[in-house]
Short mmCIF file of C-alpha atoms in Angstrom, two decimals:
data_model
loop_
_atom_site.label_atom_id
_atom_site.label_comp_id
_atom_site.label_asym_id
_atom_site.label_seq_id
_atom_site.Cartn_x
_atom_site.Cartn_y
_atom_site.Cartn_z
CA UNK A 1 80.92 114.71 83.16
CA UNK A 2 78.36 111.98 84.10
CA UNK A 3 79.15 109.01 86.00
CA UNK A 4 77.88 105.85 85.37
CA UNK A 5 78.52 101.84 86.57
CA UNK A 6 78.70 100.73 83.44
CA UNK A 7 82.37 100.24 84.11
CA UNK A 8 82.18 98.57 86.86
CA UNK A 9 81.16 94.68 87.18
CA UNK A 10 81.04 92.22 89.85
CA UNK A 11 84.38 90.38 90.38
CA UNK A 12 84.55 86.68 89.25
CA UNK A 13 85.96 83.51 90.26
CA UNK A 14 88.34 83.50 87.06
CA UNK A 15 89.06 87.22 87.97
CA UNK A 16 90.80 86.36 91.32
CA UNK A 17 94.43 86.17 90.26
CA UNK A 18 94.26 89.58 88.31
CA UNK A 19 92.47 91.26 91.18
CA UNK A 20 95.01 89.99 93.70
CA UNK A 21 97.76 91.47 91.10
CA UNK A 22 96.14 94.68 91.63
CA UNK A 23 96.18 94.46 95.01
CA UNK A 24 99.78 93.79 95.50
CA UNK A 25 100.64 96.78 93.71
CA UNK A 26 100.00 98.19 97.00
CA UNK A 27 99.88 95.66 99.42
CA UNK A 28 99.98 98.13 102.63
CA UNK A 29 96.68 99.88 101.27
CA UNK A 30 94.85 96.94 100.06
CA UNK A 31 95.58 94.27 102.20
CA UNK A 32 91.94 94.38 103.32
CA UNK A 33 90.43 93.86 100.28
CA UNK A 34 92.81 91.18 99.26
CA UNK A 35 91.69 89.16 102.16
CA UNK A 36 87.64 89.52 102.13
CA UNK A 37 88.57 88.64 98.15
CA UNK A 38 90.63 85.61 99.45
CA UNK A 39 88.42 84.52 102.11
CA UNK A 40 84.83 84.99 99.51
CA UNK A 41 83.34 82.29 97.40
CA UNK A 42 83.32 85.09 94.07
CA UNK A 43 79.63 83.69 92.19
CA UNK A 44 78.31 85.58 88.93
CA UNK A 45 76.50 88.37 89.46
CA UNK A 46 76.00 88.00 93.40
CA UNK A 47 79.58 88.98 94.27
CA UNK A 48 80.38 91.82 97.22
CA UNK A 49 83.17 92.76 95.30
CA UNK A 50 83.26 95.11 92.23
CA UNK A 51 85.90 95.68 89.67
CA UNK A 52 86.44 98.78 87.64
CA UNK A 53 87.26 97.78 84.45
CA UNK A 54 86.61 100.21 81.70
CA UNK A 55 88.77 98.76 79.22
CA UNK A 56 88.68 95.07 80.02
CA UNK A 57 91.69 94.95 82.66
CA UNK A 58 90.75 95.64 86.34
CA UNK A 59 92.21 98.96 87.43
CA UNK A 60 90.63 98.81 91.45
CA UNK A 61 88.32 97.21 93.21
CA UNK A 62 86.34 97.78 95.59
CA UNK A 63 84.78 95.44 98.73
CA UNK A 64 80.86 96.47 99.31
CA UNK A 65 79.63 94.37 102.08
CA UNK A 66 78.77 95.94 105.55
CA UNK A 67 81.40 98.59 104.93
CA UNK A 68 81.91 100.41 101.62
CA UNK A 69 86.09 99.81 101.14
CA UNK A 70 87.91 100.86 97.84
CA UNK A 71 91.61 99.50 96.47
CA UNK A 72 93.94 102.22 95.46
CA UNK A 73 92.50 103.54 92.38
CA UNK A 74 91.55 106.69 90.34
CA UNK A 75 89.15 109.44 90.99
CA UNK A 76 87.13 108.28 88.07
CA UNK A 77 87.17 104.35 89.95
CA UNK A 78 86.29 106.35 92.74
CA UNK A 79 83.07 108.00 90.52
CA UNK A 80 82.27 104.96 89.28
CA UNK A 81 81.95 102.74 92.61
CA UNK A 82 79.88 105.02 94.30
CA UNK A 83 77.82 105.33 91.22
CA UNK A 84 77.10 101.47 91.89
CA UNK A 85 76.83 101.26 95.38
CA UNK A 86 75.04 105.47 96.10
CA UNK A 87 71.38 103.01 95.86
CA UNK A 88 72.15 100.64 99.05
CA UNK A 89 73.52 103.26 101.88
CA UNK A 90 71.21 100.76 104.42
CA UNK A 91 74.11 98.20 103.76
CA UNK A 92 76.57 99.67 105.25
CA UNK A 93 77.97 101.12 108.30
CA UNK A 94 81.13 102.77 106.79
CA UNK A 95 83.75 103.68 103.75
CA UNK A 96 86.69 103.90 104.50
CA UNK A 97 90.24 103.13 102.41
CA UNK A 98 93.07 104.85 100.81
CA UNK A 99 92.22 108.86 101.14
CA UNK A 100 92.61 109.69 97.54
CA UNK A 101 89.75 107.21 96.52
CA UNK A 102 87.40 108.00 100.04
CA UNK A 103 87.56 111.19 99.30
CA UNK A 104 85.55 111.49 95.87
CA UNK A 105 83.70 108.50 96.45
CA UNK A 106 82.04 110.24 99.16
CA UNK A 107 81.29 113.34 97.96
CA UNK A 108 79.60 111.92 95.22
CA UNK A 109 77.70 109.39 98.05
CA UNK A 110 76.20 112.52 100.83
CA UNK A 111 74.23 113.65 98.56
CA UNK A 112 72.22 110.22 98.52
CA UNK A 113 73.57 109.42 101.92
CA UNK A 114 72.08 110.23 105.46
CA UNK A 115 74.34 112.34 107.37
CA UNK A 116 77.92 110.32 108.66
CA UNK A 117 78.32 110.23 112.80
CA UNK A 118 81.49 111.42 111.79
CA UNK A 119 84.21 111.56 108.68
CA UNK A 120 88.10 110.77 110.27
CA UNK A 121 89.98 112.02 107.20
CA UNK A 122 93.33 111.81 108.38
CA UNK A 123 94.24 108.76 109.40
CA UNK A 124 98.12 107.62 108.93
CA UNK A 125 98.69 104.30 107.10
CA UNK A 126 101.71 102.90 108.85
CA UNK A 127 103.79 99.69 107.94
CA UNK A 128 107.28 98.70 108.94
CA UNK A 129 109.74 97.44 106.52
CA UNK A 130 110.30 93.07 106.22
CA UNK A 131 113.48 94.01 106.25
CA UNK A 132 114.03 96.29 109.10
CA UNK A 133 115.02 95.59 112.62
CA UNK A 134 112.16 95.98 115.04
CA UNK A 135 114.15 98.60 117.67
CA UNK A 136 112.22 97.61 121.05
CA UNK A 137 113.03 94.30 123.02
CA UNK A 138 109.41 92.25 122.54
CA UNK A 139 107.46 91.40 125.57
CA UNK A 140 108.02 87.81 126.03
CA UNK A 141 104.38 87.36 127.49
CA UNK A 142 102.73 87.87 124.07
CA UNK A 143 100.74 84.51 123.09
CA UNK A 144 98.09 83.86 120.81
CA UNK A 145 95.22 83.20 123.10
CA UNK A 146 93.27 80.02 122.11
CA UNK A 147 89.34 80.03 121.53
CA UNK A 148 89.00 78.26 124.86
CA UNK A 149 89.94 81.92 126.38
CA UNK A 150 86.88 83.67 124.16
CA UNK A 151 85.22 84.88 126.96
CA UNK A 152 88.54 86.80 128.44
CA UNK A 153 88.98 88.00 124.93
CA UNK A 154 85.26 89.79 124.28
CA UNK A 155 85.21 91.64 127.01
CA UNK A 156 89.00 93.59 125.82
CA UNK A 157 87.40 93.51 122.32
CA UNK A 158 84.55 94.93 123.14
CA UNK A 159 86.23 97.85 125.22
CA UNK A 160 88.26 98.78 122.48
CA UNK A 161 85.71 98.89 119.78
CA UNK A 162 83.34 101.31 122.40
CA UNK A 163 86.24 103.49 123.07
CA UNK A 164 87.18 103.96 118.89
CA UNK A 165 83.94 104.33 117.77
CA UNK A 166 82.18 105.86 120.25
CA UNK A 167 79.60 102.80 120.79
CA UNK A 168 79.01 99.23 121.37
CA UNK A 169 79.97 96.83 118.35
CA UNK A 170 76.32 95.16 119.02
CA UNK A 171 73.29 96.27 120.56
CA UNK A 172 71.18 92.69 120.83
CA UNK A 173 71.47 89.00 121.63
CA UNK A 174 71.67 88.57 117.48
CA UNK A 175 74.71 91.62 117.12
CA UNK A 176 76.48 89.99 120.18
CA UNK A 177 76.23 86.29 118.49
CA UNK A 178 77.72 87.54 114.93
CA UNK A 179 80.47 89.58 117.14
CA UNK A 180 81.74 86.33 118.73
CA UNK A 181 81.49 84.64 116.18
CA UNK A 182 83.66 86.81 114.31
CA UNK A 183 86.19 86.46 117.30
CA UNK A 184 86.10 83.07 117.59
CA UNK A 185 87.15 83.22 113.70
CA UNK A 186 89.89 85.05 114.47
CA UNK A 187 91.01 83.27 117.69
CA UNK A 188 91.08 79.83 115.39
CA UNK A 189 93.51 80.86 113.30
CA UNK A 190 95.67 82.11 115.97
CA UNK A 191 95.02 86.03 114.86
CA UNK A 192 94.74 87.33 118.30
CA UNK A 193 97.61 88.37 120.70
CA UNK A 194 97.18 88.61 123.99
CA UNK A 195 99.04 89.43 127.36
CA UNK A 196 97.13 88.18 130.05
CA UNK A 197 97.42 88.35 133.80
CA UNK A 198 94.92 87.08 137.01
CA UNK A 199 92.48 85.79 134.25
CA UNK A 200 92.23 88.60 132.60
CA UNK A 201 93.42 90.45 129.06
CA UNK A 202 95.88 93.56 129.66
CA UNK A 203 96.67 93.72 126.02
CA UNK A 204 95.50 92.58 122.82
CA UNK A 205 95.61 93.02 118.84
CA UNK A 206 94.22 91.41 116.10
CA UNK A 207 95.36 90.65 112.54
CA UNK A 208 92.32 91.17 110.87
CA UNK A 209 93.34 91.26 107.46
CA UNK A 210 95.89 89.15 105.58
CA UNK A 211 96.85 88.76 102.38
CA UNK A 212 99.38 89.70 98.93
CA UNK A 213 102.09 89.22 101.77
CA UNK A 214 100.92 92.12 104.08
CA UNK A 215 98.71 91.57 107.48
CA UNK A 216 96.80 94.64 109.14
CA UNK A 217 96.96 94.50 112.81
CA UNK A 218 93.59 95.79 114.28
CA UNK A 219 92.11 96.65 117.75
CA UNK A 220 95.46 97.24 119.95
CA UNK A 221 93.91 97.79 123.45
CA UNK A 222 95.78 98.14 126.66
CA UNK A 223 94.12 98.01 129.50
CA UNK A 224 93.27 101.63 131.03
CA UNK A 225 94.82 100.35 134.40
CA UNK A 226 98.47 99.75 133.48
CA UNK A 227 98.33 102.59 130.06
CA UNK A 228 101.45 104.98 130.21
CA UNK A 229 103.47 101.95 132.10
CA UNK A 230 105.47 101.20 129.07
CA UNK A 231 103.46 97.92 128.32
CA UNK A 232 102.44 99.17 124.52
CA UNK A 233 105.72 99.65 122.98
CA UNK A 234 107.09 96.03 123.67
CA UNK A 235 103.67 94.11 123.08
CA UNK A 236 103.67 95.81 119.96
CA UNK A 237 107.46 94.54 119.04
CA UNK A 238 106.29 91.17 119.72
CA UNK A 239 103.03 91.56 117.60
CA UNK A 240 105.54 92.67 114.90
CA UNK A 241 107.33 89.85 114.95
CA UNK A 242 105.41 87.11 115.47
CA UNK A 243 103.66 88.50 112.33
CA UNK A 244 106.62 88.21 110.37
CA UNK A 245 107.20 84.55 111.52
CA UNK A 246 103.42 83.24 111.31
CA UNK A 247 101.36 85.88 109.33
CA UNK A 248 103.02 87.86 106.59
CA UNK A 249 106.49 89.38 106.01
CA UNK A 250 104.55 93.49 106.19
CA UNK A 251 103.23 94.62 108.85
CA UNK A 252 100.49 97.05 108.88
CA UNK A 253 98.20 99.44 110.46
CA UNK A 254 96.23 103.06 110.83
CA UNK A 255 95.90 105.26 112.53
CA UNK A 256 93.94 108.60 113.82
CA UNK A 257 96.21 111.19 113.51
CA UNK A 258 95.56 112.77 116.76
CA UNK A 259 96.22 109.49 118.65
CA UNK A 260 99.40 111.01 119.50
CA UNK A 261 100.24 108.02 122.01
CA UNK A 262 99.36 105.66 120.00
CA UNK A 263 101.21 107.40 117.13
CA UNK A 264 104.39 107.52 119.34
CA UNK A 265 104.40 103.91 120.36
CA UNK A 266 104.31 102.54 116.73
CA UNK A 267 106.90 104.65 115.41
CA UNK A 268 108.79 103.70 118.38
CA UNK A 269 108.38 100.28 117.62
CA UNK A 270 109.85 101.05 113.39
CA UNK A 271 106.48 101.60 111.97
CA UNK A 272 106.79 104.12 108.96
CA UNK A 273 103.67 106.66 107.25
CA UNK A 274 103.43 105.25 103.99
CA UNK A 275 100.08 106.58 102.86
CA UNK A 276 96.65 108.16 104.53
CA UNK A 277 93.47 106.45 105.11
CA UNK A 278 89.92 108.10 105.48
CA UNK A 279 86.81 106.56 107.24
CA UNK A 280 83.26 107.45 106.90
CA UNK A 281 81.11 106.11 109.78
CA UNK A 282 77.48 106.06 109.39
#
């Protein structure tokens, strides 16, 4: 069969309450494209955000900006985005998303694509219950640090990213700019947890998405002085719920599956698999 994006258009401003509705029907998967929806001015036929929409209704979505990142969806959504986006790999420095949809939308894309510094295809989507107790006394020394501390902050958040990925988040005095300016972001609305001691950050995560009642916390770092201490598990119980009070009710994250400490300590914590996430990173 040949794939076209003819089904797929650029999502509107009078689209946004449908698209959020699709979003919520999986709000642990999607929660990242519900927010960059959220947070984006949606303008006719400039928008970073495509529908699929073969028969009028959206069905998924999918967020094309500096990373390729798909809603829950169908292989044929999946056929059909990377039929739109296959043209622009320069724009973007990953896909990742929900594994059934990463999955075909890539192997229709490396044909076109240059070669990925690696494909992470097992990556556990984890979320704990509104409901449930969080089973791990929470580290009363969790805060959100204020943008006044943005220069203890960079430093933790650029360790973290280096470790991940496997290289700096910015390589010039423009990359480093757009990066702290993106923290600063965050830091203003009170998105980043810290512990901090002498000065300095020991611990810190991010909510960096938020939205159809789920938050995704992002870039948990513990400083590689005090790791395997027992400092993880109760930051993270605190990060849980001061999320529940301040952010949203479900609490989010993934994974690499063969982060087995990292695994441990969110389990540990009440954090559930509920679905499997693939990244791409070019």
């Amino acid at each position: 069969m040949l794939w076209t994006s003819r089904e797929v258009r650029p999502l509107l401003r009078d689209d946004l309450d449908e698209a959020l509705a699709v979003c919520a029907r999986d709000p642990a998967a999607n929660v990242y494209v519900a927010a960059r929806i959220s947070e984006t001015e949606l303008l006719r036929y400039r928008s970073n955000v495509f529908a699929y929409a073969p028969g009028g209704s959206i069905e998924a979505l999918c967020w094309a900006s500096a990373n390729v990142v798909p809603t829950v969806g169908t292989a044929a959504s999946a056929h059909a985005f990377a039929a739109r986006v296959r043209r622009h790999q320069a724009r973007f420095s990953s896909v990742f998303g929900p594994a059934e949809q990463v999955g075909p939308l890539w192997d229709e894309l490396k044909a076109h694509w240059r070669t990925p510094a690696e494909i992470r295809r097992h990556q556990l989507l984890m979320a704990i219950d509104p409901q449930d107790p969080v089973p791990v006394t929470p580290d009363p020394r969790v805060r959100p640090a204020t943008v006044h501390e943005i220069d203890q902050v960079l430093p933790a958040s650029v360790a973290m990213f280096t470790e991940e990925i496997g290289y700096p988040p910015y390589n010039d005095s423009g990359g480093r700019a757009s990066y702290r300016n993106a923290t600063w972001n965050l830091l203003e609305r009170g998105h980043v947890l810290v512990i901090t001691s002498s000065g300095k950050v020991v611990f810190k995560a991010e909510f960096g998405a938020v939205g159809v009642g789920a938050c995704q916390v992002q870039g948990v770092w513990v400083a590689p002085s005090l790791r395997g201490q027992g400092l993880a598990a109760p930051a993270m119980a605190a990060v849980i719920e001061y999320a529940r009070a301040q952010v949203a009710p479900l609490v989010t994250l993934y994974v690499n599956d063969y982060n087995a400490p990292a695994v441990a300590t969110y389990r540990r914590v009440g954090f559930d698999v509920v679905g499997e996430f693939t990244t791409v990173l070019m």
